[in-house]
Coordinates of C-alpha atoms and ligand atoms in Angstrom, one line a residue:
X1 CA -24.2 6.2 1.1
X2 CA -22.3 3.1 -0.5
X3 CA -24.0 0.1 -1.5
X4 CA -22.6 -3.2 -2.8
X5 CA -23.5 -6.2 -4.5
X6 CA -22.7 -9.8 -4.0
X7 CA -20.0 -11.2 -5.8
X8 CA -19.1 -14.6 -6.4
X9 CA -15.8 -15.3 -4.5
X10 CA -13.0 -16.3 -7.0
X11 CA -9.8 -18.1 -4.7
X12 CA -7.9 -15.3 -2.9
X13 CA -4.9 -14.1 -3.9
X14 CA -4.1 -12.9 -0.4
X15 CA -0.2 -12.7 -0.6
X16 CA 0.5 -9.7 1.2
X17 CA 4.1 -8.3 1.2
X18 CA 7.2 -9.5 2.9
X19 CA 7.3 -9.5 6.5
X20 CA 10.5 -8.2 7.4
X21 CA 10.5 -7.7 11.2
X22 CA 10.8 -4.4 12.4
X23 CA 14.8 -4.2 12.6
X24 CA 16.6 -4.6 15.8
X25 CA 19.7 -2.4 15.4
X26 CA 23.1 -1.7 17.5
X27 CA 23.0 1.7 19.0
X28 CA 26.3 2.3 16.7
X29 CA 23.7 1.3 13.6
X30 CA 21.0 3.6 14.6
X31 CA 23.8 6.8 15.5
X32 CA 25.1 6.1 11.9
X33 CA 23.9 9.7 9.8
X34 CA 25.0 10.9 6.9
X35 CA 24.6 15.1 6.2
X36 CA 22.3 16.6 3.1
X37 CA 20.2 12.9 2.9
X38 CA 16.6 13.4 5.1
X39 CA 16.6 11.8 8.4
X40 CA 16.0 8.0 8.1
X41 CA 12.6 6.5 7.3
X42 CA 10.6 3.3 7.5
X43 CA 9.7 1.4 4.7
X44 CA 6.5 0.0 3.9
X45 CA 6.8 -3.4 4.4
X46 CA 8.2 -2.6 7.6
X47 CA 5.7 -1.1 9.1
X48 CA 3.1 -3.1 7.6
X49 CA 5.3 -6.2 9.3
X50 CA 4.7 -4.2 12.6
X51 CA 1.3 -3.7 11.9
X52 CA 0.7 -7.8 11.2
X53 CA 2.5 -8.7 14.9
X54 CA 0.6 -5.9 16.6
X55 CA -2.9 -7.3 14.9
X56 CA -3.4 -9.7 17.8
X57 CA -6.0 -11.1 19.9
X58 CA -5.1 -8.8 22.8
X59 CA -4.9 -5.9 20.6
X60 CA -8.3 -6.7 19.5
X61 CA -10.9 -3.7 19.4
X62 CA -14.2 -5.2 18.4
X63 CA -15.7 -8.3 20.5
X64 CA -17.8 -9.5 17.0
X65 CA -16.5 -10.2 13.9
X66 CA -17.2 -7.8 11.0
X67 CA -18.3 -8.9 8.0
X68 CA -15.7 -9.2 4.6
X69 CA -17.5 -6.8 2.1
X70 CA -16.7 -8.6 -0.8
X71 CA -16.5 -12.7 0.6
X72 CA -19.6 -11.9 3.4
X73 CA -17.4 -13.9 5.6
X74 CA -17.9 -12.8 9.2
X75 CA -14.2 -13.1 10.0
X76 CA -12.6 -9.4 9.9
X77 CA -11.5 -8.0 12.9
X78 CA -10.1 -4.5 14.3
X79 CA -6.8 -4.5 16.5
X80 CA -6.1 -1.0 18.3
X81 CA -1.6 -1.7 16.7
X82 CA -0.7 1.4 18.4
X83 CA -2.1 4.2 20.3
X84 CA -4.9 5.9 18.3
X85 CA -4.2 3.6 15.6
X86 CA -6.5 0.7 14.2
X87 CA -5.7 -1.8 11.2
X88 CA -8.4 -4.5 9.8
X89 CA -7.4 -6.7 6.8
X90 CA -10.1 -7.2 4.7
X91 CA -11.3 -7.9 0.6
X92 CA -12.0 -4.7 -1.4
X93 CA -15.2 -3.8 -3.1
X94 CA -15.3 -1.0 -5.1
X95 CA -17.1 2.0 -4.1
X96 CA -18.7 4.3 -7.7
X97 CA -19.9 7.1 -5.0
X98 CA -20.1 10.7 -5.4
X99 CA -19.4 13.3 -7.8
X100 CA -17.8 11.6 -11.0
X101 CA -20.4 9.9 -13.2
X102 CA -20.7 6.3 -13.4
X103 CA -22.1 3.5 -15.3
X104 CA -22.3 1.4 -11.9
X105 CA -25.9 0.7 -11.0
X106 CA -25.6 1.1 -7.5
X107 CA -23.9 4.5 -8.3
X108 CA -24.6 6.7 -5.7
X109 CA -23.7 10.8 -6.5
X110 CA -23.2 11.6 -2.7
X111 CA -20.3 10.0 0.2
X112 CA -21.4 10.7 3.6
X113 CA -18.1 12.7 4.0
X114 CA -17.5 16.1 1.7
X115 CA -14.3 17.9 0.2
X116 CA -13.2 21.1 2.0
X117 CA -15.7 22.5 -0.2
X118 CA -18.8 20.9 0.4
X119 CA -18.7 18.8 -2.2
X120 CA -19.3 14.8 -2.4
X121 CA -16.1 13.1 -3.0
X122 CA -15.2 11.9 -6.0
X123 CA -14.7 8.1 -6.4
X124 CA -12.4 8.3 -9.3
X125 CA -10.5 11.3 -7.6
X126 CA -10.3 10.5 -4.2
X127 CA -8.8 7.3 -2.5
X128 CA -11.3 6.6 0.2
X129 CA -12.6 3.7 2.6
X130 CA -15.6 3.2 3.8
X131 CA -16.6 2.4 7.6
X132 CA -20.1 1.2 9.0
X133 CA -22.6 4.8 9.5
X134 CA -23.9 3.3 13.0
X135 CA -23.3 0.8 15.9
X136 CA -25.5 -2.2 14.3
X137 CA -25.9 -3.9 17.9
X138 CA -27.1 -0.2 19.6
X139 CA -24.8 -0.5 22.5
X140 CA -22.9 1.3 23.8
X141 CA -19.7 0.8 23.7
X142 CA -20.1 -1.0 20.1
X143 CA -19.6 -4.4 20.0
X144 CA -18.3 -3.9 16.4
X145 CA -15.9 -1.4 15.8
X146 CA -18.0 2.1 15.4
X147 CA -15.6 5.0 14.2
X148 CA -17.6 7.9 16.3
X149 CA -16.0 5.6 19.5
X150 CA -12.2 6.0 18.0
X151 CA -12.1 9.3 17.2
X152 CA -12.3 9.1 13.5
X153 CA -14.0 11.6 11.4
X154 CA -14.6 12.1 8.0
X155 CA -11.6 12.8 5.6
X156 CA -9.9 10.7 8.4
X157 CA -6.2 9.6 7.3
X158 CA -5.3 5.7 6.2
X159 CA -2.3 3.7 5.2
X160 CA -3.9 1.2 2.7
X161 CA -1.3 -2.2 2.1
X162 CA -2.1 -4.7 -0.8
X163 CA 0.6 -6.7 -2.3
X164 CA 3.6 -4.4 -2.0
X165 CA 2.1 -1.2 -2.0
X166 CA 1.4 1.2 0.4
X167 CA -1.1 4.4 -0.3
X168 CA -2.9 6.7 1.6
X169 CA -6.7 7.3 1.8
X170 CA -9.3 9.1 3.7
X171 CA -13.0 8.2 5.6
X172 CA -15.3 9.0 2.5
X173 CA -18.5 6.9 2.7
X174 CA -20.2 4.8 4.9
X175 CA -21.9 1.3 4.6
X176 CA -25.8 1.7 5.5
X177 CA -28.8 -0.3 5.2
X178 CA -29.2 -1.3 8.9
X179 CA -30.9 -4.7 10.0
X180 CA -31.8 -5.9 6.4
X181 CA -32.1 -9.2 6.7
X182 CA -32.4 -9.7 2.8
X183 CA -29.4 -7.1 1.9
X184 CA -25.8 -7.4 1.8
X185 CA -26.2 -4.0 2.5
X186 CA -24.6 -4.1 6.4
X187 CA -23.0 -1.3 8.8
X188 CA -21.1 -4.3 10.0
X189 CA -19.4 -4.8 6.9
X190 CA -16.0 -3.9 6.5
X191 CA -14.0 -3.9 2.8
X192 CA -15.0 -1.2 0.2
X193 CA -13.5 1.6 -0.7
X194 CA -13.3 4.2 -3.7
X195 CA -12.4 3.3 -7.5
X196 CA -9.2 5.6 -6.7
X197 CA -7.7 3.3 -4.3
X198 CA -8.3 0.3 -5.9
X199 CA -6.6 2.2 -8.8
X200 CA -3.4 3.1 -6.5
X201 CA -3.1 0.1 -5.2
X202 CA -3.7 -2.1 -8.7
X203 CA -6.8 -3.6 -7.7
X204 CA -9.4 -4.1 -10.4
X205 CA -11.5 -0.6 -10.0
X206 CA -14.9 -1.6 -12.0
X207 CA -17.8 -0.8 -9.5
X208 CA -19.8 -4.0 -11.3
X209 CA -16.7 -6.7 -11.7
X210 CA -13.6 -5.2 -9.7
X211 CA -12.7 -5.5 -6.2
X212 CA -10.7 -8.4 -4.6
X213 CA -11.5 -10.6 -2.0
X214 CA -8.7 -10.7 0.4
X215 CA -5.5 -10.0 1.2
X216 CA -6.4 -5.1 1.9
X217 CA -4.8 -4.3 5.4
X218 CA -6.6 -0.6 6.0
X219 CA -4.0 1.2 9.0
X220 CA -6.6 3.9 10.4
X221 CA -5.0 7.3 12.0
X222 CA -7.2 8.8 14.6
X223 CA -7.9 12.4 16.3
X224 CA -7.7 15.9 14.4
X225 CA -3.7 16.1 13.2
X226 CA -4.8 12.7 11.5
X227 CA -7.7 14.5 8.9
X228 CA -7.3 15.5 5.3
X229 CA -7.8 18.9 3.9
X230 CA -8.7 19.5 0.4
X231 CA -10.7 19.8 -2.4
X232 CA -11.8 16.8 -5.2
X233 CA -8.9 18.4 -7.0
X234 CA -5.9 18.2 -4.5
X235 CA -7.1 15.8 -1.9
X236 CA -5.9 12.5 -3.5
X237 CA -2.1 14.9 -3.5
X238 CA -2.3 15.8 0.0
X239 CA -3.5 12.5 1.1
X240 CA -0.2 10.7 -0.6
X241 CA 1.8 13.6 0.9
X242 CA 1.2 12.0 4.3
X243 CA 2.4 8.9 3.8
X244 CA 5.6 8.9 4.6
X245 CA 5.0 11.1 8.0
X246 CA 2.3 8.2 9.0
X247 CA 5.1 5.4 8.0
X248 CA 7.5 7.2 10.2
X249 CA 5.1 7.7 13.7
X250 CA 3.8 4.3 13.0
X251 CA 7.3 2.5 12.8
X252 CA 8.6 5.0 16.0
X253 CA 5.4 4.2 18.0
X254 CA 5.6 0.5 17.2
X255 CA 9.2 0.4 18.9
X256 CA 11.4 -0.3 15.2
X257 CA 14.2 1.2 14.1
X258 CA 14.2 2.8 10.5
X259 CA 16.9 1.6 8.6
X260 CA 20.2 4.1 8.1
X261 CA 19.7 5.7 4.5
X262 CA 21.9 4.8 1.4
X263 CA 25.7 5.4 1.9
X264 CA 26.1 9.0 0.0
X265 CA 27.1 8.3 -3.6
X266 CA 25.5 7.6 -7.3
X267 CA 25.4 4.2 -7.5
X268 CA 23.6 1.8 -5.5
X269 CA 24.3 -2.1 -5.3
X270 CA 21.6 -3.9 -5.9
X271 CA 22.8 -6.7 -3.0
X272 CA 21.8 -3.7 -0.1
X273 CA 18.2 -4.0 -1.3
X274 CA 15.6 -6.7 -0.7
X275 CA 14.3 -9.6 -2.7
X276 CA 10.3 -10.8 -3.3
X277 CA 9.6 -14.4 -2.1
X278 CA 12.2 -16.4 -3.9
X279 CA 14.8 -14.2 -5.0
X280 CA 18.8 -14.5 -4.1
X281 CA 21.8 -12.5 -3.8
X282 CA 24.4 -14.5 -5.8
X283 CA 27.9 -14.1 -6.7
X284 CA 27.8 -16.8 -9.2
X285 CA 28.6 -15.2 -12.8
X286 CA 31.7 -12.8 -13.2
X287 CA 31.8 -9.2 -13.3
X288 CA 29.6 -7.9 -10.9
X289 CA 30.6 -4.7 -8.8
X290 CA 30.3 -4.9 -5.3
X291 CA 29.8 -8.3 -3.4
X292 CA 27.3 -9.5 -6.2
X293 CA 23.5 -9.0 -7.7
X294 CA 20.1 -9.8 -7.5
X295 CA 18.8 -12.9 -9.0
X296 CA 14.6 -12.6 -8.1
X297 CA 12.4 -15.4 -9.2
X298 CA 11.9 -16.8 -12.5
X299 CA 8.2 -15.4 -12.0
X300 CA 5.5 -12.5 -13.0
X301 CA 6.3 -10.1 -10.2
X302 CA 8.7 -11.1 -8.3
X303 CA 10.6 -7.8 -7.5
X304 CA 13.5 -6.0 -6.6
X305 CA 13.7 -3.2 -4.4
X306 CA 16.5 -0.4 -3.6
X307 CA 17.1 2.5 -1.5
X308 CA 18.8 5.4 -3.2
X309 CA 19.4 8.4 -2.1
X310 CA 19.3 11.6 -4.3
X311 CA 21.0 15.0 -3.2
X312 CA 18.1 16.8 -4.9
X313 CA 15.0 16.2 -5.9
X314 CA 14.1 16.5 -10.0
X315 CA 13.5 13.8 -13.0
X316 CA 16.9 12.0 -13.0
X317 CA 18.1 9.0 -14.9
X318 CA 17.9 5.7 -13.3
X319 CA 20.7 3.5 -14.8
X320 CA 20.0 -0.2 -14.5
X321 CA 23.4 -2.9 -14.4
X322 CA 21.8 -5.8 -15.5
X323 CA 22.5 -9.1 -17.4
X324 CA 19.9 -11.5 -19.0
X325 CA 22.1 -15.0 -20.3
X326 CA 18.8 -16.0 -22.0
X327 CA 17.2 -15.9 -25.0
X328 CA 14.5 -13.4 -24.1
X329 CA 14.2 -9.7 -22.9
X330 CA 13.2 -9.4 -19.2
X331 CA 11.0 -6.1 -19.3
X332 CA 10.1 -4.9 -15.9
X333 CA 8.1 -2.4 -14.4
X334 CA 10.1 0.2 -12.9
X335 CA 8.6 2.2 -9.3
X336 CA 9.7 5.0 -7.3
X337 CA 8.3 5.2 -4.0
X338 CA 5.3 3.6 -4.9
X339 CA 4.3 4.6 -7.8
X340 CA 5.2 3.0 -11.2
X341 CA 7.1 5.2 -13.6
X342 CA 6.9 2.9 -16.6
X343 CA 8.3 -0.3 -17.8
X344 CA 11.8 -0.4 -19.0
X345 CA 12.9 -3.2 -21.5
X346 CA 16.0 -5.4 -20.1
X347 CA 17.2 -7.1 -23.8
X348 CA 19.4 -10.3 -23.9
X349 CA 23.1 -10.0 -23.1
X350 CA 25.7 -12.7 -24.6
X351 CA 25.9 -14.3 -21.4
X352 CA 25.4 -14.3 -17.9
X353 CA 29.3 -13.0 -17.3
X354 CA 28.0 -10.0 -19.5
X355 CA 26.6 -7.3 -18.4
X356 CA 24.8 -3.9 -20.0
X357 CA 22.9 -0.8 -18.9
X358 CA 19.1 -0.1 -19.2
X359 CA 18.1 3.5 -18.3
X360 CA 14.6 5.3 -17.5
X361 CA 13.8 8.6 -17.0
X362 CA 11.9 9.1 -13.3
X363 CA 11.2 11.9 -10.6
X364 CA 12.7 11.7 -7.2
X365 CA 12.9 13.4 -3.7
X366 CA 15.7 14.8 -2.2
X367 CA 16.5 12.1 0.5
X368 CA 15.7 8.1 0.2
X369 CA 13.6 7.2 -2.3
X370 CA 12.7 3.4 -2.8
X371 CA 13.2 1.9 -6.3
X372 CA 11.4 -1.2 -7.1
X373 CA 12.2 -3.1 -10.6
X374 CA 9.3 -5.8 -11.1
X375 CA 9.3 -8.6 -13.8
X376 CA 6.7 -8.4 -15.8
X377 CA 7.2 -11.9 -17.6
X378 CA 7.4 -15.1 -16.5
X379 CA 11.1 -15.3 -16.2
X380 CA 11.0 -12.3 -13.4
X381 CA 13.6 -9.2 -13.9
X382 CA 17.4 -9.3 -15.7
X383 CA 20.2 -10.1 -12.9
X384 CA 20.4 -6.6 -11.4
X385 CA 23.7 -5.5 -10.3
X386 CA 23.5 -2.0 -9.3
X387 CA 21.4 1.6 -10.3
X388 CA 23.2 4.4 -10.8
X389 CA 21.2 7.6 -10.4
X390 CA 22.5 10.8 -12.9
Ligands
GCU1 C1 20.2 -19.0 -14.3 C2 21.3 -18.0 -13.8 C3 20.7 -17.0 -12.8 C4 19.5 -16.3 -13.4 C5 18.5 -17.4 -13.9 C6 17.3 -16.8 -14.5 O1 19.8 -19.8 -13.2 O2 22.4 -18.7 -13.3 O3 21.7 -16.1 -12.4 O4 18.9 -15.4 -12.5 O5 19.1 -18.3 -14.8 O6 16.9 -17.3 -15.6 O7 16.7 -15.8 -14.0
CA2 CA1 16.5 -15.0 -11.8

């Protein structure tokens, strides 16, 4: 059973990803395929878009408000966003429970929910969430959202959003301590989940000082298709294996439109992909290929993201056209689907009009495969013109 301390709110960094509206396309757009790339798939921050504009007060599921694990605001609600599909946006607390060892006081060594083998979950192994164990009110239905009315079980698949990334998690704890006045200990809570997916999704992961206060939208699957297999060993792999398949039902069921994959080829312009809050396409400096490169904010994160496709799946070499007219490398933290692959150094160029080649080593799969190149200094990434994958 989880338990959780009160923390002392710190302001919320609540940005959550760019809402790109589920795209609207022309029937000649959406018949557009290309052969030997995998049949077209939503993106996150599609879907997580769809999710936002579905989380409404018609959609809503419970009739009062849950309580924010982390804040104890009673503000977090439950909207049904598709059918058999429920989504709350919430803080995170982190959750120590289960079979790894831990320093956290409130460490607990069993979840509610066990691996394929009878064994308690493992925090650090294991990206889970954590739902109330019982209907606090006792009525039926729940006032509050109670999973045993939704057709959630244990091991039950999530999408889990927070700032640009997208993982998947399972039901692996519950939030007890019924009626305790004195606790903030609450079945109504909703907001914790396991050091692993605070981990994925680069949220402090300390059971004692991590967690974060706002800004964690938690995409629920329900029935049987929807629940996890696996030991401590494999789940967290089979869990992330899913993703994509949830992404795609999600986006279908939801009424978008995926976009059409990458035109065939090895190099990708930077100018088809998308831009954090800020950032501009610009045709401003000379000898760019294409109809010109991305220019993201002078800022710690801001990002840019690309669609590639690769014929086969294996480590290949991502080849970066960039430029920095500064005086200062523009290192920046380079993902693939996801998950972050390393950081890759962009060093000064003479000028602006100049323009050199950064390369990193990173594994991809065969089909689309979304590359994100985030600044990690203050000055945001290098102009990016294109990626060339070898
Ligand atoms: C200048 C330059 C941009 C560049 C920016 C930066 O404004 O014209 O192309 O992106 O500096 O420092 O990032
Ligand atoms: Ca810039």
């Amino acid at each position: 059973m989880s338990s959780t301390r009160t923390r002392f709110a710190v302001v919320a960094a609540a940005a959550l990803a760019l809402a790109a509206p589920l795209a609207i396309r022309t029937a000649a757009d959406a018949a557009t395929t290309h052969t030997a790339v995998k049949a077209d798939s939503f993106t996150a921050a599609q879907v997580l878009a769809g999710v936002q504009a579905n989380m409404t007060t018609a959609n809503k599921v419970n009739t009062k408000p849950h309580i924010n694990t982390m804040t104890r605001a009673q503000n977090v609600n439950v909207y049904q966003v598709a059918s058999g599909v429920y989504a709350y946006s919430s803080g995170m607390a982190i959750d120590t429970d289960g079979s790894d060892p831990d320093p956290d006081p409130d460490h607990q060594g069993q979840t509610t929910w066990q691996d394929s083998n009878g064994k308690a979950l493992g925090a650090h192994h294991v990206p889970f969430y954590v739902l109330g164990d019982d209907c606090w009110d006792r009525k039926s239905p729940c006032p509050h959202f109670f999973f045993k009315e939704h057709n959630i079980k244990g091991r039950q698949f999530a999408l889990m959003f927070y700032k640009g990334k997208c993982i998947g998690s399972i039901f692996g704890d519950t939030q007890t301590a019924n009626n305790q006045t004195t606790s903030d200990n609450d079945s109504r809570e909703l907001g914790e989940a396991s050091v692993k997916a605070a981990q994925l999704l680069g949220i402090p992961s300390s059971g004692t000082t991590g967690g974060v206060d706002n800004g964690v939208t938690v995409v629920m699957f329900s029935g049987p298709s929807w629940v996890v297999n696996g030991t401590n060993a494999n789940l967290n792999a089979n869990t992330q294996a899913l993703v994509q398949k949830a992404l795609d039902d999600l986006g279908a069921s939801m009424g978008g439109t995926p976009p059409p994959p990458p035109p065939p080829g090895s190099t990708f312009e930077a100018e088809t992909g998308t831009l954090s809050a800020g950032g501009t396409f610009d045709s401003n400096h000379l000898g760019f290929t294409g109809t010109g490169f991305a220019n993201t904010a002078n800022a710690v994160g801001a990002f840019v993201e690309i669609r590639v496709t690769a014929a086969t799946a294996g480590t290949k070499t991502l080849s970066f056209r960039y430029s920095d007219g500064t005086t200062a490398a523009r290192p920046a933290t380079i993902s693939v689907n996801g998950t972050s692959r390393g950081t890759l150094n962009f060093p000064t160029t003479a000028n602006w009009d100049t323009w050199a080649t950064a390369s990193i080593s990173v594994p991809l799969t065969a089909g689309t495969n979304t590359i994100r190149v985030t600044g990690t200094t203050a000055g945001g990434t290098a102009n990016i013109d294109s990626v060339t994958i070898s």
